[in-house]
Amino acid sequence: MKRKLAAAIVIAGMMVSVSACGGDDGDDSGKNAGPDSFKGQTLTVWAMDGSTPDQWSKDVTAAFEKKTGAKLKFETQKWDGIQQKITTALSESTPPDVLEVGNTQTPAYAATGGLADLSDLKQEIGADWTPSVSRSSVYEGKQYAAPWYFANRVVIYNKKIWAKAGIKDTPKTRDEFFRDLETIGKKTDAEPLYLPGQNWYFFDGLTIGQGADLVKKDGGKYVSNLGDPKVAKAMEIYKKYASYSKAPKDKDEATPQQAEVFAKGRTGAFIGMGWEAGTAVTANKAIEKDLGYFTIPGESADKPEGVFLGGSNLAVAQGSKKQALAKEFLKIALSDQYEGELAKLNGVIPNKQALESNLKGNAVAEAAAPGAAAGGTTPLIPEWGAVENSPNPIKSYMTAVLNGKSPADAAKQVEGEINKRLAQQN
């Protein structure tokens, strides 16, 4: 399922000031609100293309309308241009009531005042949300959204090549993975791993695995933390992976599409999103039977590698006049029944570990799920979006290290630009 879950979007520079709208006739801000008070109302939900399978939407709508007596209206949105569309909608007097927002986008929307505080909802239904996936819903200590669904990178490998190398089991630790790649290089004519020099989100996962932060507070502002020894360690691990690859050091995974390179059948593995397997099959149907998946292994067998968690949260517009009704929708959509159904139908990681049993039988999702608990995101601050604007200075840092600079020297080369972007006014 090709999604733009992993994209960290530049929001901060685009955001407009949003003020909360007061209630008027039909305001259900909801003190002592019961089902009868919702009759005759319609709740509008903006969901992204592909997020709401037909069966899920049908089931949730039936449950919502039975419980509340209100109508539910899903409006499907396209990813292209959605940031500006949401920004505009949140500034208007009649925004959609509930919105799907990218997890890394959430802090920027919250910072404008455009999202309602859902801390009470968190207390009611979110006690067992997985902390790593819930973190992006929180801004300055308040819950401005609810975690909905997520995805992360896995190792996608060619079973035929691994068998030819005599490898019978998938690796459980990082060192075992390196040994397997070494074996493929010695015993086959395949490229062990395809890893371009600027697969930035894989690198971000490695920094998460090292417990590193890419920014730090200096007085009252954020500055680059790229010079941190923990970040350097993550980059050295990346460099070790890259040593098994012939991919360009100055390109990312989309230039060319790494799945299409893998589809040629001459690569042992690559690190990517589950939907990229579909891209490979589209490029070469014959490779489908050789596809396998496993969790990116960490330093020890009991803890997978850190991963970047891309995904979506559900938020309520501060300007919505149907706050209580919106929360009733969230209680239903995020319930174990319907959160579990969404995970099963779309193969996405749910917002609590107890529901991961719904992924059984989906090989990609089963490989991705163990990494979620150890996952994280890019810095959850509104200022971060500008850092990833093209040309991304962290990609430049990565290429510099792969071309021989020390991590410390490469960091010094780009930190001025990172700090400049972090200082941009929102």
CSV table of C-alpha atoms in Angstrom, one decimal:
chain,number,residue,atom,x,y,z
A,1,MET,CA,0.0,0.0,0.0
A,2,LYS,CA,1.8,3.1,-1.3
A,3,ARG,CA,1.4,5.8,1.3
A,4,LYS,CA,3.2,9.0,2.0
A,5,LEU,CA,3.3,8.1,5.7
A,6,ALA,CA,7.0,8.6,6.0
A,7,ALA,CA,7.1,12.2,4.7
A,8,ALA,CA,7.9,14.8,7.3
A,9,ILE,CA,6.2,17.9,5.8
A,10,VAL,CA,7.3,21.5,5.9
A,11,ILE,CA,4.4,23.1,7.8
A,12,ALA,CA,6.0,25.7,10.0
A,13,GLY,CA,6.6,28.3,7.4
A,14,MET,CA,3.1,27.9,5.9
A,15,MET,CA,1.0,28.1,9.0
A,16,VAL,CA,-1.4,30.9,9.5
A,17,SER,CA,-2.7,32.1,12.8
A,18,VAL,CA,-5.8,30.3,13.9
A,19,SER,CA,-8.2,31.5,16.6
A,20,ALA,CA,-10.8,29.3,18.2
A,21,CYS,CA,-14.3,29.9,17.1
A,22,GLY,CA,-17.0,30.4,19.6
A,23,GLY,CA,-20.2,28.3,19.6
A,24,ASP,CA,-23.5,29.3,18.1
A,25,ASP,CA,-26.7,27.6,17.4
A,26,GLY,CA,-26.0,23.9,17.2
A,27,ASP,CA,-22.9,24.1,19.4
A,28,ASP,CA,-22.6,20.8,21.2
A,29,SER,CA,-19.6,21.6,23.3
A,30,GLY,CA,-21.3,19.0,25.2
A,31,LYS,CA,-21.8,19.5,28.9
A,32,ASN,CA,-24.4,16.9,29.9
A,33,ALA,CA,-24.8,16.1,26.2
A,34,GLY,CA,-26.5,12.8,25.4
A,35,PRO,CA,-27.4,10.9,22.3
A,36,ASP,CA,-30.7,12.9,21.8
A,37,SER,CA,-28.7,16.1,21.7
A,38,PHE,CA,-26.9,14.9,18.5
A,39,LYS,CA,-29.9,14.1,16.4
A,40,GLY,CA,-30.1,16.1,13.2
A,41,GLN,CA,-26.4,16.9,13.2
A,42,THR,CA,-23.8,15.8,10.7
A,43,LEU,CA,-20.2,15.2,11.6
A,44,THR,CA,-17.6,15.8,8.9
A,45,VAL,CA,-14.4,13.8,8.9
A,46,TRP,CA,-11.5,14.5,6.6
A,47,ALA,CA,-9.6,11.2,5.9
A,48,MET,CA,-6.7,10.7,3.5
A,49,ASP,CA,-7.1,8.6,0.3
A,50,GLY,CA,-6.5,5.0,1.3
A,51,SER,CA,-6.9,5.4,5.0
A,52,THR,CA,-10.5,4.2,5.4
A,53,PRO,CA,-11.3,0.9,3.7
A,54,ASP,CA,-14.9,0.7,2.5
A,55,GLN,CA,-15.8,-2.0,5.1
A,56,TRP,CA,-14.3,-0.1,7.9
A,57,SER,CA,-16.1,3.1,6.9
A,58,LYS,CA,-19.4,1.3,6.7
A,59,ASP,CA,-19.0,-0.4,10.0
A,60,VAL,CA,-17.9,2.8,11.9
A,61,THR,CA,-20.7,4.8,10.3
A,62,ALA,CA,-23.3,2.3,11.4
A,63,ALA,CA,-21.9,2.2,14.9
A,64,PHE,CA,-21.7,6.0,15.1
A,65,GLU,CA,-25.2,6.7,13.8
A,66,LYS,CA,-26.7,4.0,16.1
A,67,LYS,CA,-25.0,5.4,19.2
A,68,THR,CA,-25.5,9.2,18.5
A,69,GLY,CA,-28.4,9.5,16.2
A,70,ALA,CA,-26.3,11.9,14.1
A,71,LYS,CA,-25.0,11.4,10.5
A,72,LEU,CA,-21.4,10.8,9.6
A,73,LYS,CA,-19.8,12.2,6.5
A,74,PHE,CA,-16.4,11.1,5.3
A,75,GLU,CA,-14.6,13.4,2.9
A,76,THR,CA,-11.6,11.8,1.2
A,77,GLN,CA,-8.6,14.0,0.7
A,78,LYS,CA,-5.5,13.7,-1.5
A,79,TRP,CA,-2.0,13.9,0.0
A,80,ASP,CA,-0.8,16.3,-2.6
A,81,GLY,CA,-1.4,19.8,-1.3
A,82,ILE,CA,-3.0,18.6,1.9
A,83,GLN,CA,-0.9,20.8,4.3
A,84,GLN,CA,-2.1,24.0,2.8
A,85,LYS,CA,-5.6,22.8,2.6
A,86,ILE,CA,-5.7,21.8,6.3
A,87,THR,CA,-4.0,25.1,7.2
A,88,THR,CA,-6.7,27.0,5.4
A,89,ALA,CA,-9.5,24.9,6.8
A,90,LEU,CA,-8.4,25.4,10.4
A,91,SER,CA,-8.4,29.1,9.9
A,92,GLU,CA,-12.0,29.2,8.8
A,93,SER,CA,-15.2,29.5,10.8
A,94,THR,CA,-16.6,26.2,9.6
A,95,PRO,CA,-13.7,23.7,9.5
A,96,PRO,CA,-14.2,19.9,9.2
A,97,ASP,CA,-14.9,18.5,12.6
A,98,VAL,CA,-12.3,15.7,12.6
A,99,LEU,CA,-9.2,15.6,10.5
A,100,GLU,CA,-6.6,13.0,9.8
A,101,VAL,CA,-3.2,14.7,10.2
A,102,GLY,CA,0.3,13.3,9.6
A,103,ASN,CA,2.0,12.4,12.9
A,104,THR,CA,5.0,14.7,12.3
A,105,GLN,CA,2.7,17.5,11.2
A,106,THR,CA,0.6,17.5,14.4
A,107,PRO,CA,2.8,19.7,16.5
A,108,ALA,CA,2.9,22.5,13.9
A,109,TYR,CA,-0.9,22.5,13.6
A,110,ALA,CA,-1.2,22.4,17.4
A,111,ALA,CA,1.1,25.3,17.8
A,112,THR,CA,-1.2,27.6,15.8
A,113,GLY,CA,-4.2,26.9,18.1
A,114,GLY,CA,-6.0,25.1,15.4
A,115,LEU,CA,-6.5,21.8,17.2
A,116,ALA,CA,-8.7,21.0,20.2
A,117,ASP,CA,-7.1,19.7,23.4
A,118,LEU,CA,-8.0,16.0,23.8
A,119,SER,CA,-6.4,15.4,27.1
A,120,ASP,CA,-9.7,14.3,28.7
A,121,LEU,CA,-10.1,11.8,25.9
A,122,LYS,CA,-6.6,10.4,26.5
A,123,GLN,CA,-7.5,9.8,30.1
A,124,GLU,CA,-10.7,8.0,29.1
A,125,ILE,CA,-9.6,5.8,26.2
A,126,GLY,CA,-5.8,6.1,25.8
A,127,ALA,CA,-4.2,4.6,28.9
A,128,ASP,CA,-2.7,1.7,26.8
A,129,TRP,CA,-1.8,3.6,23.7
A,130,THR,CA,1.8,2.6,22.7
A,131,PRO,CA,3.9,5.5,24.0
A,132,SER,CA,6.1,5.7,20.9
A,133,VAL,CA,3.1,6.2,18.6
A,134,SER,CA,1.2,8.5,21.0
A,135,ARG,CA,4.1,10.9,21.5
A,136,SER,CA,3.5,12.7,18.2
A,137,SER,CA,0.0,13.6,19.4
A,138,VAL,CA,1.3,15.6,22.3
A,139,TYR,CA,2.5,19.2,22.1
A,140,GLU,CA,3.7,21.2,25.2
A,141,GLY,CA,2.3,18.6,27.5
A,142,LYS,CA,-1.2,18.5,26.1
A,143,GLN,CA,-2.9,15.9,23.9
A,144,TYR,CA,-3.9,17.6,20.7
A,145,ALA,CA,-4.7,14.5,18.7
A,146,ALA,CA,-5.1,10.7,19.1
A,147,PRO,CA,-2.8,8.2,17.5
A,148,TRP,CA,-4.5,6.3,14.7
A,149,TYR,CA,-2.3,4.1,12.5
A,150,PHE,CA,1.4,3.7,11.7
A,151,ALA,CA,4.0,2.1,9.4
A,152,ASN,CA,7.8,1.7,9.5
A,153,ARG,CA,10.6,0.3,7.5
A,154,VAL,CA,11.5,-3.4,7.3
A,155,VAL,CA,14.1,-5.5,5.5
A,156,ILE,CA,12.8,-6.8,2.2
A,157,TYR,CA,15.0,-9.6,0.9
A,158,ASN,CA,15.4,-12.0,-2.0
A,159,LYS,CA,14.9,-15.5,-0.6
A,160,LYS,CA,16.5,-17.1,-3.7
A,161,ILE,CA,19.7,-15.1,-3.2
A,162,TRP,CA,19.9,-15.8,0.5
A,163,ALA,CA,19.4,-19.5,-0.2
A,164,LYS,CA,22.1,-19.5,-2.8
A,165,ALA,CA,24.4,-18.0,-0.1
A,166,GLY,CA,23.5,-20.9,2.2
A,167,ILE,CA,21.7,-18.7,4.7
A,168,LYS,CA,18.8,-20.5,6.3
A,169,ASP,CA,17.5,-18.1,8.9
A,170,THR,CA,16.9,-14.4,9.1
A,171,PRO,CA,19.2,-12.4,11.4
A,172,LYS,CA,18.1,-11.5,14.9
A,173,THR,CA,20.9,-9.0,15.7
A,174,ARG,CA,22.7,-6.3,13.7
A,175,ASP,CA,26.0,-8.2,13.7
A,176,GLU,CA,24.2,-11.3,12.4
A,177,PHE,CA,22.8,-9.2,9.6
A,178,PHE,CA,26.2,-7.8,8.7
A,179,ARG,CA,27.6,-11.4,8.6
A,180,ASP,CA,24.8,-12.5,6.3
A,181,LEU,CA,25.5,-9.5,4.0
A,182,GLU,CA,29.2,-10.5,4.0
A,183,THR,CA,28.3,-14.1,3.1
A,184,ILE,CA,26.1,-13.0,0.2
A,185,GLY,CA,28.9,-10.9,-1.1
A,186,LYS,CA,31.3,-13.8,-1.0
A,187,LYS,CA,29.1,-16.6,-2.1
A,188,THR,CA,27.0,-15.0,-4.8
A,189,ASP,CA,27.3,-12.4,-7.6
A,190,ALA,CA,24.5,-10.3,-6.1
A,191,GLU,CA,24.9,-6.9,-4.5
A,192,PRO,CA,24.3,-7.8,-0.8
A,193,LEU,CA,22.3,-4.6,0.1
A,194,TYR,CA,21.0,-1.7,-1.9
A,195,LEU,CA,21.4,1.4,0.3
A,196,PRO,CA,21.8,4.8,-1.3
A,197,GLY,CA,23.8,7.3,0.7
A,198,GLN,CA,20.8,9.5,1.6
A,199,ASN,CA,18.1,7.1,2.9
A,200,TRP,CA,17.5,9.7,5.5
A,201,TYR,CA,14.6,8.1,7.3
A,202,PHE,CA,16.6,4.9,7.9
A,203,PHE,CA,19.3,7.0,9.3
A,204,ASP,CA,16.8,8.8,11.5
A,205,GLY,CA,15.7,5.3,12.8
A,206,LEU,CA,19.3,4.5,13.7
A,207,THR,CA,19.6,7.8,15.6
A,208,ILE,CA,16.5,6.8,17.5
A,209,GLY,CA,18.0,3.4,18.3
A,210,GLN,CA,21.0,5.2,19.8
A,211,GLY,CA,18.8,7.4,22.0
A,212,ALA,CA,19.9,10.5,20.1
A,213,ASP,CA,18.1,13.7,19.5
A,214,LEU,CA,18.7,15.7,16.4
A,215,VAL,CA,18.0,19.0,18.1
A,216,LYS,CA,18.7,20.5,21.5
A,217,LYS,CA,17.6,23.5,23.5
A,218,ASP,CA,20.1,26.4,23.7
A,219,GLY,CA,18.6,29.0,25.9
A,220,GLY,CA,15.1,29.5,24.5
A,221,LYS,CA,15.7,28.2,21.0
A,222,TYR,CA,16.4,24.9,19.3
A,223,VAL,CA,19.7,24.3,17.6
A,224,SER,CA,21.3,21.3,15.8
A,225,ASN,CA,22.5,18.4,17.8
A,226,LEU,CA,24.1,16.7,14.8
A,227,GLY,CA,27.5,16.8,16.5
A,228,ASP,CA,26.3,14.6,19.4
A,229,PRO,CA,28.5,11.4,19.6
A,230,LYS,CA,25.3,9.3,19.7
A,231,VAL,CA,24.4,10.7,16.3
A,232,ALA,CA,27.9,10.0,15.1
A,233,LYS,CA,27.5,6.4,16.2
A,234,ALA,CA,24.3,6.1,14.3
A,235,MET,CA,26.0,7.4,11.2
A,236,GLU,CA,28.9,5.0,11.6
A,237,ILE,CA,26.3,2.1,11.7
A,238,TYR,CA,24.8,3.5,8.5
A,239,LYS,CA,28.2,3.7,6.9
A,240,LYS,CA,28.8,0.0,7.8
A,241,TYR,CA,25.5,-0.9,6.1
A,242,ALA,CA,26.4,1.2,3.1
A,243,SER,CA,29.7,-0.7,2.7
A,244,TYR,CA,27.7,-3.7,1.4
A,245,SER,CA,26.1,-1.5,-1.3
A,246,LYS,CA,27.1,-0.1,-4.6
A,247,ALA,CA,24.3,2.5,-4.6
A,248,PRO,CA,25.2,6.2,-5.2
A,249,LYS,CA,26.3,8.0,-2.1
A,250,ASP,CA,24.7,11.3,-3.1
A,251,LYS,CA,21.2,10.0,-3.9
A,252,ASP,CA,18.2,8.9,-1.9
A,253,GLU,CA,16.0,5.9,-2.1
A,254,ALA,CA,13.7,7.4,-4.7
A,255,THR,CA,16.5,8.3,-7.1
A,256,PRO,CA,16.3,5.7,-8.7
A,257,GLN,CA,13.4,3.9,-6.9
A,258,GLN,CA,15.2,1.4,-4.8
A,259,ALA,CA,12.4,-1.1,-5.2
A,260,GLU,CA,12.8,-1.1,-8.9
A,261,VAL,CA,16.5,-1.7,-8.5
A,262,PHE,CA,15.7,-4.7,-6.2
A,263,ALA,CA,13.2,-6.0,-8.7
A,264,LYS,CA,15.9,-6.8,-11.2
A,265,GLY,CA,16.8,-9.8,-9.0
A,266,ARG,CA,20.4,-9.0,-8.5
A,267,THR,CA,20.2,-7.5,-4.9
A,268,GLY,CA,20.1,-9.4,-1.7
A,269,ALA,CA,18.0,-6.9,0.3
A,270,PHE,CA,16.9,-3.4,0.8
A,271,ILE,CA,15.4,-1.4,3.7
A,272,GLY,CA,12.1,0.1,2.9
A,273,MET,CA,8.4,0.5,3.5
A,274,GLY,CA,6.1,-2.5,3.0
A,275,TRP,CA,4.4,-0.9,0.0
A,276,GLU,CA,7.7,-0.9,-1.8
A,277,ALA,CA,7.5,-4.6,-2.2
A,278,GLY,CA,4.4,-3.9,-4.4
A,279,THR,CA,6.5,-1.5,-6.5
A,280,ALA,CA,9.1,-4.3,-7.0
A,281,VAL,CA,6.4,-6.7,-8.1
A,282,THR,CA,4.9,-4.2,-10.5
A,283,ALA,CA,8.3,-3.8,-12.1
A,284,ASN,CA,9.0,-7.5,-12.2
A,285,LYS,CA,6.1,-9.9,-11.5
A,286,ALA,CA,8.5,-12.9,-11.4
A,287,ILE,CA,10.2,-11.6,-8.2
A,288,GLU,CA,7.0,-11.9,-6.1
A,289,LYS,CA,7.7,-15.6,-5.2
A,290,ASP,CA,11.2,-14.7,-3.9
A,291,LEU,CA,10.1,-11.8,-1.5
A,292,GLY,CA,10.7,-12.1,2.2
A,293,TYR,CA,10.5,-9.7,5.1
A,294,PHE,CA,12.1,-9.3,8.5
A,295,THR,CA,12.3,-6.7,11.3
A,296,ILE,CA,15.4,-4.5,11.1
A,297,PRO,CA,17.6,-6.1,13.8
A,298,GLY,CA,19.1,-4.1,16.6
A,299,GLU,CA,22.2,-4.6,18.7
A,300,SER,CA,20.6,-7.4,20.7
A,301,ALA,CA,18.0,-9.9,19.8
A,302,ASP,CA,15.6,-8.7,22.4
A,303,LYS,CA,15.3,-5.2,21.0
A,304,PRO,CA,14.8,-4.3,17.3
A,305,GLU,CA,16.5,-1.4,15.6
A,306,GLY,CA,15.0,2.0,16.1
A,307,VAL,CA,12.8,3.0,13.2
A,308,PHE,CA,11.1,6.2,12.0
A,309,LEU,CA,7.4,5.8,12.6
A,310,GLY,CA,5.3,7.4,9.9
A,311,GLY,CA,1.6,7.6,10.4
A,312,SER,CA,-1.5,9.5,11.1
A,313,ASN,CA,-3.3,11.0,14.0
A,314,LEU,CA,-6.9,12.0,14.4
A,315,ALA,CA,-7.5,15.5,15.5
A,316,VAL,CA,-10.6,17.7,16.3
A,317,ALA,CA,-10.6,21.2,14.9
A,318,GLN,CA,-10.7,23.8,17.6
A,319,GLY,CA,-13.2,25.7,15.5
A,320,SER,CA,-15.6,22.8,15.2
A,321,LYS,CA,-18.9,23.5,16.8
A,322,LYS,CA,-19.4,19.7,17.4
A,323,GLN,CA,-16.7,19.0,19.9
A,324,ALA,CA,-18.6,16.4,22.0
A,325,LEU,CA,-19.9,14.7,18.9
A,326,ALA,CA,-16.4,14.6,17.5
A,327,LYS,CA,-15.2,12.9,20.6
A,328,GLU,CA,-18.0,10.3,20.3
A,329,PHE,CA,-16.6,9.5,16.9
A,330,LEU,CA,-13.1,9.1,18.2
A,331,LYS,CA,-14.3,6.8,20.9
A,332,ILE,CA,-15.8,4.5,18.3
A,333,ALA,CA,-13.1,4.8,15.6
A,334,LEU,CA,-10.3,4.2,18.1
A,335,SER,CA,-12.1,1.4,20.0
A,336,ASP,CA,-10.4,-2.0,20.0
A,337,GLN,CA,-13.0,-3.3,17.6
A,338,TYR,CA,-12.5,-0.7,14.9
A,339,GLU,CA,-8.9,0.1,15.5
A,340,GLY,CA,-8.3,-3.7,15.2
A,341,GLU,CA,-10.4,-3.9,12.1
A,342,LEU,CA,-8.4,-1.1,10.4
A,343,ALA,CA,-5.1,-2.8,11.2
A,344,LYS,CA,-6.3,-6.0,9.7
A,345,LEU,CA,-7.8,-4.5,6.6
A,346,ASN,CA,-5.0,-2.0,5.8
A,347,GLY,CA,-2.0,-3.9,7.3
A,348,VAL,CA,-1.1,-0.9,9.4
A,349,ILE,CA,0.3,-0.9,12.9
A,350,PRO,CA,-2.5,0.0,15.4
A,351,ASN,CA,-2.2,2.4,18.3
A,352,LYS,CA,-1.7,-0.3,21.0
A,353,GLN,CA,0.4,-3.4,21.1
A,354,ALA,CA,-2.5,-5.6,22.3
A,355,LEU,CA,-4.1,-5.1,18.9
A,356,GLU,CA,-1.1,-6.3,16.8
A,357,SER,CA,-2.6,-9.8,16.7
A,358,ASN,CA,-4.8,-8.4,13.9
A,359,LEU,CA,-1.8,-8.3,11.7
A,360,LYS,CA,-1.3,-12.1,11.7
A,361,GLY,CA,-1.0,-13.5,8.2
A,362,ASN,CA,0.3,-10.2,6.8
A,363,ALA,CA,4.0,-10.9,6.4
A,364,VAL,CA,5.1,-7.2,5.9
A,365,ALA,CA,3.0,-6.0,8.9
A,366,GLU,CA,4.2,-8.8,11.1
A,367,ALA,CA,7.8,-7.8,10.3
A,368,ALA,CA,7.1,-4.1,10.9
A,369,ALA,CA,5.2,-4.4,14.2
A,370,PRO,CA,8.0,-5.4,16.5
A,371,GLY,CA,9.9,-2.2,15.6
A,372,ALA,CA,7.1,0.1,16.5
A,373,ALA,CA,7.6,0.0,20.3
A,374,ALA,CA,11.3,1.1,19.8
A,375,GLY,CA,10.4,3.6,17.1
A,376,GLY,CA,10.1,7.4,17.1
A,377,THR,CA,10.0,10.4,14.7
A,378,THR,CA,11.9,13.4,13.7
A,379,PRO,CA,11.9,16.2,16.3
A,380,LEU,CA,8.3,17.0,17.3
A,381,ILE,CA,8.7,20.7,17.1
A,382,PRO,CA,7.0,23.1,14.6
A,383,GLU,CA,10.4,24.4,13.6
A,384,TRP,CA,11.6,21.1,12.4
A,385,GLY,CA,9.8,21.1,9.1
A,386,ALA,CA,12.1,23.7,7.5
A,387,VAL,CA,15.1,21.6,8.2
A,388,GLU,CA,14.0,18.9,5.8
A,389,ASN,CA,13.2,21.4,3.0
A,390,SER,CA,15.3,20.6,-0.1
A,391,PRO,CA,18.2,20.6,-0.2
A,392,ASN,CA,18.1,18.7,3.1
A,393,PRO,CA,21.4,19.5,5.0
A,394,ILE,CA,21.3,16.1,6.9
A,395,LYS,CA,21.4,14.3,3.5
A,396,SER,CA,24.5,16.4,2.8
A,397,TYR,CA,26.0,15.4,6.1
A,398,MET,CA,25.4,11.7,5.3
A,399,THR,CA,27.0,11.9,1.9
A,400,ALA,CA,30.0,13.7,3.4
A,401,VAL,CA,30.6,11.0,5.9
A,402,LEU,CA,30.3,8.3,3.3
A,403,ASN,CA,32.8,10.1,1.2
A,404,GLY,CA,35.4,10.1,4.0
A,405,LYS,CA,34.7,13.0,6.4
A,406,SER,CA,34.5,12.3,10.1
A,407,PRO,CA,31.0,12.7,11.5
A,408,ALA,CA,32.2,15.6,13.6
A,409,ASP,CA,33.6,17.5,10.6
A,410,ALA,CA,30.6,16.7,8.5
A,411,ALA,CA,28.3,18.0,11.2
A,412,LYS,CA,30.2,21.3,11.4
A,413,GLN,CA,29.8,21.7,7.7
A,414,VAL,CA,26.0,21.8,7.9
A,415,GLU,CA,25.0,22.9,11.4
A,416,GLY,CA,25.0,26.5,10.5
A,417,GLU,CA,22.4,25.9,7.8
A,418,ILE,CA,20.3,23.7,10.2
A,419,ASN,CA,20.4,26.4,12.9
A,420,LYS,CA,19.3,29.0,10.3
A,421,ARG,CA,16.3,27.0,9.4
A,422,LEU,CA,15.4,26.2,13.0
A,423,ALA,CA,15.4,30.0,13.6
A,424,GLN,CA,12.9,30.7,10.9
A,425,GLN,CA,9.8,32.6,12.2
A,426,ASN,CA,6.6,30.5,12.1
